[in-house]
Each structure stands twice: as C-alpha cells, then as structure tokens.
PDB file of C-alpha atoms in Angstrom:
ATOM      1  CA  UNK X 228       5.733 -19.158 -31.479  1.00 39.00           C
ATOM      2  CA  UNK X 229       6.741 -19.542 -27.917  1.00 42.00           C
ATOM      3  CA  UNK X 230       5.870 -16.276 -25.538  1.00 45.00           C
ATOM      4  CA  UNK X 231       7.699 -14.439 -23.410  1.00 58.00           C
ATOM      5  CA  UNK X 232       6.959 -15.141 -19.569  1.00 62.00           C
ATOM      6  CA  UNK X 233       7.174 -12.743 -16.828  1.00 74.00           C
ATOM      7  CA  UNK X 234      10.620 -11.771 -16.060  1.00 84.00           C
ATOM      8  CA  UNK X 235      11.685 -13.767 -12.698  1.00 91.00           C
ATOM      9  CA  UNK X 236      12.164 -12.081  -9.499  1.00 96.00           C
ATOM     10  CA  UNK X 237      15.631 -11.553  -8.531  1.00 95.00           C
ATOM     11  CA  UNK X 238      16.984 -12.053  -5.220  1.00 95.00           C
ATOM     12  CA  UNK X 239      15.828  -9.727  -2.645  1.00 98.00           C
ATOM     13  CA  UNK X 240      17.909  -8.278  -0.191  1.00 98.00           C
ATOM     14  CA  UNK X 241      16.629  -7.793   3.246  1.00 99.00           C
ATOM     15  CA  UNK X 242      18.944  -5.111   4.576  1.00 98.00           C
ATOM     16  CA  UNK X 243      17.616  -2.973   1.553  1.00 99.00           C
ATOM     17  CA  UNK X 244      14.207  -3.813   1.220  1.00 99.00           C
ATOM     18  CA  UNK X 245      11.049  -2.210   2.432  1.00 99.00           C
ATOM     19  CA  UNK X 246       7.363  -4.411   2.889  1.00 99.00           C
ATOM     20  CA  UNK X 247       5.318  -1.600   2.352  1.00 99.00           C
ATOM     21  CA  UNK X 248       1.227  -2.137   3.597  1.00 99.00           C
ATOM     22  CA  UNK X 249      -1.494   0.583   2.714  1.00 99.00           C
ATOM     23  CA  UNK X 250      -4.528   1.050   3.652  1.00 99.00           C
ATOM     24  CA  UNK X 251      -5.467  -2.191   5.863  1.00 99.00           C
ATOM     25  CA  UNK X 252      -8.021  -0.093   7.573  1.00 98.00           C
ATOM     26  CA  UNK X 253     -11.851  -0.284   8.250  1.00 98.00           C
ATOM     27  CA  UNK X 254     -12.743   2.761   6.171  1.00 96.00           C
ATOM     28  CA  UNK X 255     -10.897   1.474   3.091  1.00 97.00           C
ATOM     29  CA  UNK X 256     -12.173  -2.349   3.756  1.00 97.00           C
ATOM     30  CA  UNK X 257     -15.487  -1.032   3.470  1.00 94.00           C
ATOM     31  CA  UNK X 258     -15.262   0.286   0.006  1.00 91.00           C
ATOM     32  CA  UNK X 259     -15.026  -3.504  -1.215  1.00 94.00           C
ATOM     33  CA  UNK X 260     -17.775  -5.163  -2.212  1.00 92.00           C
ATOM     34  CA  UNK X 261     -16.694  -7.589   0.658  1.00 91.00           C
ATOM     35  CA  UNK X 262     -14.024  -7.138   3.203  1.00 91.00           C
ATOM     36  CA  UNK X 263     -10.764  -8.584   1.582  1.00 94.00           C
ATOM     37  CA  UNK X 264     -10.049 -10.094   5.018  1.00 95.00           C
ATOM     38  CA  UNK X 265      -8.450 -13.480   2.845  1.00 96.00           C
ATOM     39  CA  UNK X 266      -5.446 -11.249   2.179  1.00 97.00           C
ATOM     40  CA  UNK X 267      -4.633 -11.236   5.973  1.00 98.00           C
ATOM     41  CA  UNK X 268      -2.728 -14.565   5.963  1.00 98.00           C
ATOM     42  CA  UNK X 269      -0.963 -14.177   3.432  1.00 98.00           C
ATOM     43  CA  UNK X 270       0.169 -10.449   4.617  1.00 99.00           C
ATOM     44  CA  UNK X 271       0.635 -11.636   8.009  1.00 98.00           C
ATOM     45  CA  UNK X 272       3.373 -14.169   6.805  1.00 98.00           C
ATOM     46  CA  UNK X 273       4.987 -11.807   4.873  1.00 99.00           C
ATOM     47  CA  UNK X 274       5.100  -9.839   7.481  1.00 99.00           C
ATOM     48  CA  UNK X 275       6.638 -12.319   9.842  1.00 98.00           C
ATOM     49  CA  UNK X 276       8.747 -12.932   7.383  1.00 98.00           C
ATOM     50  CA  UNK X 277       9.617  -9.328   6.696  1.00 99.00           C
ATOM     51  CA  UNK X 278      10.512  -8.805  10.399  1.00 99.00           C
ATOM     52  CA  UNK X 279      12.447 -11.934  10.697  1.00 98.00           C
ATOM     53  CA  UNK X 280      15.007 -11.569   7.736  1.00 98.00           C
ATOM     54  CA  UNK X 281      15.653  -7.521   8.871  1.00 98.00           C
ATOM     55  CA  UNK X 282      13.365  -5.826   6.608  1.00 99.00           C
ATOM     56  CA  UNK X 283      12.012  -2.640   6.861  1.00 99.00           C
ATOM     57  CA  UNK X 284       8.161  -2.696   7.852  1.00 99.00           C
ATOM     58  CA  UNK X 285       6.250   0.093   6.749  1.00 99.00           C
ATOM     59  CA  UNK X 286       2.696   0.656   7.804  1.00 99.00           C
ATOM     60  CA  UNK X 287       0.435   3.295   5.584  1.00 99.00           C
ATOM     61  CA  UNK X 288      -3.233   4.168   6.599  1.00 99.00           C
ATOM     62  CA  UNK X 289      -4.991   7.226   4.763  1.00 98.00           C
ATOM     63  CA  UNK X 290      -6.762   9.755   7.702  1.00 98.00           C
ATOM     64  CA  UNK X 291      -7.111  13.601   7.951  1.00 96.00           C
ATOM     65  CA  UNK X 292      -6.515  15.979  11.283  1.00 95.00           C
ATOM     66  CA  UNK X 293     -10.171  18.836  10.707  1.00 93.00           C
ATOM     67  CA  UNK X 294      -7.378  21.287   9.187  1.00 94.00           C
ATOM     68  CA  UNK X 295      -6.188  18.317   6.317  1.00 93.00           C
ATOM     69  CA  UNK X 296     -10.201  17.707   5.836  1.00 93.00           C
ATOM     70  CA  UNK X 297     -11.074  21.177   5.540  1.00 89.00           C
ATOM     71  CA  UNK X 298      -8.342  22.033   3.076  1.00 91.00           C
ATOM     72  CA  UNK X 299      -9.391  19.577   0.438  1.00 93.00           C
ATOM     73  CA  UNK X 300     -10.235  21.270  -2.762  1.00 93.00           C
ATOM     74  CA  UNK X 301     -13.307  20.844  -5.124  1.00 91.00           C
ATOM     75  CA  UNK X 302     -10.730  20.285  -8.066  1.00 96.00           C
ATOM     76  CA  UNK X 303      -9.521  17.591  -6.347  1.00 95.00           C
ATOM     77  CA  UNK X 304     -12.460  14.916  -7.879  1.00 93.00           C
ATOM     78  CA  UNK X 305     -12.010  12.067  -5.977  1.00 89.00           C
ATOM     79  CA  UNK X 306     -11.090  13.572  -2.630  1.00 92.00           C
ATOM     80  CA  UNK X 307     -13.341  16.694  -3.113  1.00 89.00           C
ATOM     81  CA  UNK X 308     -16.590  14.312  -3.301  1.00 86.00           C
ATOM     82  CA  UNK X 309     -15.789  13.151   0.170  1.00 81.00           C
ATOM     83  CA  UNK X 310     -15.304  16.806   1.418  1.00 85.00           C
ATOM     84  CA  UNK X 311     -18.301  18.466  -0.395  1.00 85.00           C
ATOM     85  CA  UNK X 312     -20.468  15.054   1.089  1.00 80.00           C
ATOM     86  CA  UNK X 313     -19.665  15.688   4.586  1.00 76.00           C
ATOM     87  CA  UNK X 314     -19.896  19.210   4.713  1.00 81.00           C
ATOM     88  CA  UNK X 315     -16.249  19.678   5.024  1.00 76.00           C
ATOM     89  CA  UNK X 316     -16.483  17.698   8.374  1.00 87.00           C
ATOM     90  CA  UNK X 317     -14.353  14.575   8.768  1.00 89.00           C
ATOM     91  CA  UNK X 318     -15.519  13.557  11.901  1.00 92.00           C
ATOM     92  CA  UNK X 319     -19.030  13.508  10.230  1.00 88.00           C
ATOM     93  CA  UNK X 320     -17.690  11.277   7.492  1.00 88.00           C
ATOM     94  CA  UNK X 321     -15.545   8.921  10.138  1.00 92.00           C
ATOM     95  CA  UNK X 322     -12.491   9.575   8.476  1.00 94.00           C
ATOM     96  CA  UNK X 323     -10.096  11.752  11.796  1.00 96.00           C
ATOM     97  CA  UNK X 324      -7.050  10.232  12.312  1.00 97.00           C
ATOM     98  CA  UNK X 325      -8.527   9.427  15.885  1.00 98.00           C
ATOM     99  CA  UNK X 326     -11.675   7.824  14.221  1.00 98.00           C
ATOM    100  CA  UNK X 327     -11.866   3.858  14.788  1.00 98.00           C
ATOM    101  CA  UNK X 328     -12.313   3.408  11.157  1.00 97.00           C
ATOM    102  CA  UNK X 329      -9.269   4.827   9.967  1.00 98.00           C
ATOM    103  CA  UNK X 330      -7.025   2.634  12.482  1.00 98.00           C
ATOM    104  CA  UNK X 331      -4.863  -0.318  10.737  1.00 99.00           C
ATOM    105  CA  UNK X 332      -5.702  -3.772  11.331  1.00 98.00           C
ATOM    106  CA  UNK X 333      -4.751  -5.322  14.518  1.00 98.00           C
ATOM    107  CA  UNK X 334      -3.007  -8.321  12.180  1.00 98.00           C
ATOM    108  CA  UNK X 335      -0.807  -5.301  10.893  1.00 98.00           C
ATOM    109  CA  UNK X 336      -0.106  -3.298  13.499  1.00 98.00           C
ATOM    110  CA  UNK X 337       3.341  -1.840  13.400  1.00 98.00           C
ATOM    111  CA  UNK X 338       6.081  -2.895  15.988  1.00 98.00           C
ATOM    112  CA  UNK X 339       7.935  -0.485  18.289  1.00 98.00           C
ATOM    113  CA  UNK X 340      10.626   1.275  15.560  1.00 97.00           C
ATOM    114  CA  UNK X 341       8.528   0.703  12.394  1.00 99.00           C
ATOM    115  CA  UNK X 342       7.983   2.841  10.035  1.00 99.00           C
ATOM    116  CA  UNK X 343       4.623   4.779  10.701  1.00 98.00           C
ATOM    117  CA  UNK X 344       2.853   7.288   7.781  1.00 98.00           C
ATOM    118  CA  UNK X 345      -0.381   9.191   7.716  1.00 99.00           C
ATOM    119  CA  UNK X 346      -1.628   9.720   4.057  1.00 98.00           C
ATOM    120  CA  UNK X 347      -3.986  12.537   3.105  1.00 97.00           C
ATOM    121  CA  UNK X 348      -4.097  11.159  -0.670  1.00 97.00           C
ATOM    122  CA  UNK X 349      -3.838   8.047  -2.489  1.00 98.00           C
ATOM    123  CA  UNK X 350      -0.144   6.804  -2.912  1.00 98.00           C
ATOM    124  CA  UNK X 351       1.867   6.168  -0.179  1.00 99.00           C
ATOM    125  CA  UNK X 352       4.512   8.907  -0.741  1.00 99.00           C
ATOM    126  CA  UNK X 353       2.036  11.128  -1.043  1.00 95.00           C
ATOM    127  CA  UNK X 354       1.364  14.082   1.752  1.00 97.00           C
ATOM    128  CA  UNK X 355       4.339  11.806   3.569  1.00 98.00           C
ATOM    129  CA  UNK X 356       7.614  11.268   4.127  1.00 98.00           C
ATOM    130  CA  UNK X 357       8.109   8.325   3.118  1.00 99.00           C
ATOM    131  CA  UNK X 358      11.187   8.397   0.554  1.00 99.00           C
ATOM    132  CA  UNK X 359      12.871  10.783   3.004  1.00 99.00           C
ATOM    133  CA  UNK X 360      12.860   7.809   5.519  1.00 99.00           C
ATOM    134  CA  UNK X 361      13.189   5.228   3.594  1.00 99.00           C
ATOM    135  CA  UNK X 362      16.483   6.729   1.711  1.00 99.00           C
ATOM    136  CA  UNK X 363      18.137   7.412   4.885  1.00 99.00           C
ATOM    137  CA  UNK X 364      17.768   3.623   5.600  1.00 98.00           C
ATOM    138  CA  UNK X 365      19.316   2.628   2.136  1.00 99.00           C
ATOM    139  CA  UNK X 366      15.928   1.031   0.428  1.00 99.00           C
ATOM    140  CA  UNK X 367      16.326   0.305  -2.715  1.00 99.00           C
ATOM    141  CA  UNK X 368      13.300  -1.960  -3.161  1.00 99.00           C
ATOM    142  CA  UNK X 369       9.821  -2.107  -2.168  1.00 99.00           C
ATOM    143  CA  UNK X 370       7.858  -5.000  -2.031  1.00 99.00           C
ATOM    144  CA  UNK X 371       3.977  -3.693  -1.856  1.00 99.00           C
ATOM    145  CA  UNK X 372       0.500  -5.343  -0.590  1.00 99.00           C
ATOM    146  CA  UNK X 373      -2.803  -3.065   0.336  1.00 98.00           C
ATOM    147  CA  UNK X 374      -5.894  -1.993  -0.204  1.00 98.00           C
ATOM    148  CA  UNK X 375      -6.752  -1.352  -3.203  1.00 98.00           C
ATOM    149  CA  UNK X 376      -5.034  -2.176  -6.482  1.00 98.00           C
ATOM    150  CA  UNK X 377      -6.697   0.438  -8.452  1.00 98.00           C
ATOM    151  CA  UNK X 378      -6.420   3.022  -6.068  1.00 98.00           C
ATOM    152  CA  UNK X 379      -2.931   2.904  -3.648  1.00 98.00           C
ATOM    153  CA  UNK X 380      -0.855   0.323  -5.069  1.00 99.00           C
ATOM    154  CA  UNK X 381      -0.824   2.066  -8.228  1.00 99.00           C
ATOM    155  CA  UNK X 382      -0.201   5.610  -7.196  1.00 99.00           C
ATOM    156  CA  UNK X 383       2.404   4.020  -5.536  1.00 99.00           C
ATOM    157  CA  UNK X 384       3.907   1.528  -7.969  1.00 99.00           C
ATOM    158  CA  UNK X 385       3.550   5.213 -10.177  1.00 98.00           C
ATOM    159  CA  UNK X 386       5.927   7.304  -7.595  1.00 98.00           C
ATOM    160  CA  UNK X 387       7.696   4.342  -6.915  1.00 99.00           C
ATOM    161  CA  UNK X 388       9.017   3.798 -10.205  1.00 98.00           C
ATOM    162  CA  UNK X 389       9.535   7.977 -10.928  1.00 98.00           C
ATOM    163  CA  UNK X 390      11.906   7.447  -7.552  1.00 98.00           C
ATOM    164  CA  UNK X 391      14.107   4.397  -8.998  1.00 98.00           C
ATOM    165  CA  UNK X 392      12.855   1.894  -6.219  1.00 99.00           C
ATOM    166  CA  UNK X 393      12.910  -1.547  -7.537  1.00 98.00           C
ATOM    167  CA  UNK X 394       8.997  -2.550  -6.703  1.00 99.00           C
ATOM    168  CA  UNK X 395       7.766  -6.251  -6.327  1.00 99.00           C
ATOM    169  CA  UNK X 396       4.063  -6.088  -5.861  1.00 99.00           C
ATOM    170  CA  UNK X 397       2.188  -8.823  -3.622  1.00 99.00           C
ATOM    171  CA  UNK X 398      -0.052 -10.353  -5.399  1.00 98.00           C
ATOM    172  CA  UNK X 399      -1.734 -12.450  -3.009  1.00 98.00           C
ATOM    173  CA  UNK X 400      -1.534  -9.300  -0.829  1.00 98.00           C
ATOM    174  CA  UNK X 401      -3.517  -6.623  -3.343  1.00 98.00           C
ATOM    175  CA  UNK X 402      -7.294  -6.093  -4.143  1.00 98.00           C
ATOM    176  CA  UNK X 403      -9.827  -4.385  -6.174  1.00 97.00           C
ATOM    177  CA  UNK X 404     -13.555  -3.341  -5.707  1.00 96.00           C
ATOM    178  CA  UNK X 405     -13.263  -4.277  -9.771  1.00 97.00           C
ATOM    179  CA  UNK X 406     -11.865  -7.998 -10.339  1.00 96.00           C
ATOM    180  CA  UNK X 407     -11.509  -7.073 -14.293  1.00 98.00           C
ATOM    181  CA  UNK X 408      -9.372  -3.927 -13.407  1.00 98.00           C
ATOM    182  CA  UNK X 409      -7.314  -6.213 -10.515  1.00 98.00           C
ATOM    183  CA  UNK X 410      -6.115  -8.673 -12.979  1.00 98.00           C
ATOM    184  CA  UNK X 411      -5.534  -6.002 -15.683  1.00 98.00           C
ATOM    185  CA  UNK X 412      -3.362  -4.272 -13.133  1.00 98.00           C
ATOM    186  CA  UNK X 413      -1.398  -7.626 -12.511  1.00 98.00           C
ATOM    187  CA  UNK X 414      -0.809  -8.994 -15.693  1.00 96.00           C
ATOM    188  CA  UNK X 415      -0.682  -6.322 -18.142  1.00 97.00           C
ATOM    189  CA  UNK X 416       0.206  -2.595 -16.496  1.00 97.00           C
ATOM    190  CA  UNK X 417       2.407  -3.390 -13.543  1.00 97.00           C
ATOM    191  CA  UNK X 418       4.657  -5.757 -15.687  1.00 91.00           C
ATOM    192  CA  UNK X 419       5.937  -3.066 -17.124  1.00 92.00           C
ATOM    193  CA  UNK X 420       7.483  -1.144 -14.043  1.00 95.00           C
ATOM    194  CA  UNK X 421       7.549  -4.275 -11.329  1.00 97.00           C
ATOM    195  CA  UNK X 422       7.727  -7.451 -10.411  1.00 98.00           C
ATOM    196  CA  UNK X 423       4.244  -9.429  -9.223  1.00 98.00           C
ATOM    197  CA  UNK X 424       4.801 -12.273  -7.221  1.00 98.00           C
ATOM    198  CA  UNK X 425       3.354 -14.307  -4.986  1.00 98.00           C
ATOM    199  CA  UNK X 426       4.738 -14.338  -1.083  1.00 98.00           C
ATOM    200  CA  UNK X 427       5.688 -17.511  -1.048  1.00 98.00           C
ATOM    201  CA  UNK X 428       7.946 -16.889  -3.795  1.00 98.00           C
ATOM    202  CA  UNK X 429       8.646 -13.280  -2.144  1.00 99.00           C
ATOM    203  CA  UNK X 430       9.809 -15.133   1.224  1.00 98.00           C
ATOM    204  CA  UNK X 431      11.746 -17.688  -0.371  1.00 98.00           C
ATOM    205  CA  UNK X 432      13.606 -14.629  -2.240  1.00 98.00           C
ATOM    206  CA  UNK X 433      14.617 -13.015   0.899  1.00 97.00           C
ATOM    207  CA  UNK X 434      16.303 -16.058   2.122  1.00 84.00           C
TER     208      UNK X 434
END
C-alpha cells in the first residue's frame, strides 16, 4: 500500500515572505558538538536569494543587557541554570549583548533596513517584536534556518503556527547538538505544522 509523501511546497511569494535566521552566533555555535559552519552556504544563498527576489530578511541572535540577566528566574530551568552558574553576571558568562560571542555571523550580517531582534529566550517571537513588525509588512509566511532545531526553530515553528504564519523550515539550514532528535524534528513533528524543504527547492519557489 502506497504512502503518503510530504505535502509539496507551494509557491512562495516574495513580497509576503519573511527568511527568518536565529541564533548564527558564537555562543550558540559552541553548544554543538562541532560548529555547524556547513550550514553557511547553504544560508548564505538563501539569503542572496532572499534579498534578491524582495524578501524580508530577518536576523535573530539571543543576548541579555545586566538588567535582562539579572531578572532571570530560578523557575525558569533552562535559562535559570545559566543565571544561577554565573552568579547572575552575564558578562561573567559572555553572554551581554556587547559580548563578541553573542554577535551574528559575519556571513549573516543584516543589511541597512533589515529586520534586527534581540531575544532573551528561545523562540524568535519571544521577548521581541517580531510579529508586530512583521504584520505591519504583510508576512504571511516564514521560511526558517538557525541554530538549533531542538531549541529555536521549534519554539518558533510552535509560535509560528499559534500566529497563522505559513512556516517552511530550511532544512539544509537547521541543526541539532542531537542528530536522532534533528531528523525526528524533520520528518515526523514539523510535518505536521510546516513545510521542510531544501533551499534549492525554497529558491526555485520564490521565482
């Protein structure tokens, strides 16, 4: 009995669509077992590409001001390790918005009247304004790569789908500390909520 394939991405357009890139930073690169530098290529064409066909570029890196550092609760169990482990110092830790580590990529740094957002948490529309902006420019659909699968690309695909965004995640553009939970991510949880697709196919899509 034949299966069911993943459902085919539609066409994208441009003047509605957001490339959305998290967390292509240093202090998130060194989390990985190895620096997922082999995504750069293929996130550096889709972001030509992004830029070429009118797209809206979005760049997302996670970093706290002192006051954002020192407000983190112990509740908060991922976030409140960090905290408790630094002594409630983020300079200590590396982590200030000023902080080398937490600076994007050069291969992704955003271009004069791009979209811009500090995070404080994990998702992308988290502690930001992100939807706020984005609605104002008419997105309707977000097309997703970053650091890591597990961790922002989910939150994100999560309040993504709550806020009606059509979502096409990158997949040669995502990655995991945890290969088993990557793949998992891909194939089984995301189909349910998003499109995964390569960016060649992405590009093509755009026109």
């Amino acid at each position: 009995m034949a299966t069911e394939g993943p459902e085919p991405l539609p066409a994208l357009d441009p003047r509605k669509t957001a490339f959305v890139v998290m967390d292509i930073q240093p202090l998130v690169f060194a989390r990985m077992p190895s620096p997922p530098t082999d995504l750069l290529p293929s996130i550096t064409a889709m972001l030509a590409a992004a830029r070429r066909t009118g797209c809206t570029v979005v760049i997302v890196r996670v970093a706290f001001s002192a006051t954002d550092f020192a407000a983190i609760p112990p509740t908060n169990k991922a976030f409140g390790r960090l905290a408790e482990r630094a002594g409630g110092s983020a300079e200590k830790l590396g982590v200030l918005e000023s902080q080398p580590a937490t600076q994007v990529l050069d291969e992704v740094k955003p271009l004069a009247g791009e979209i811009e957002v500090r995070k404080t948490r994990t998702g992308a529309f988290s502690t930001t304004d992100l939807h706020e902006q984005l609605k104002a420019k008419g997105i309707d659909t977000l097309i997703l790569a970053g650091v890591s699968t597990s961790g922002a690309v989910l939150s994100t695909v999560r309040d993504a789908t709550d806020k009606d965004y059509r979502i096409v995640v990158m997949r040669d553009g995502v990655a995991d500390p945890k290969e088993e939970v990557h793949n998992i991510l891909l194939d089984v949880v995301f189909e349910h909520s998003c499109y995964v697709a390569k960016s060649s196919e992405i590009i093509e899509k755009l026109g």
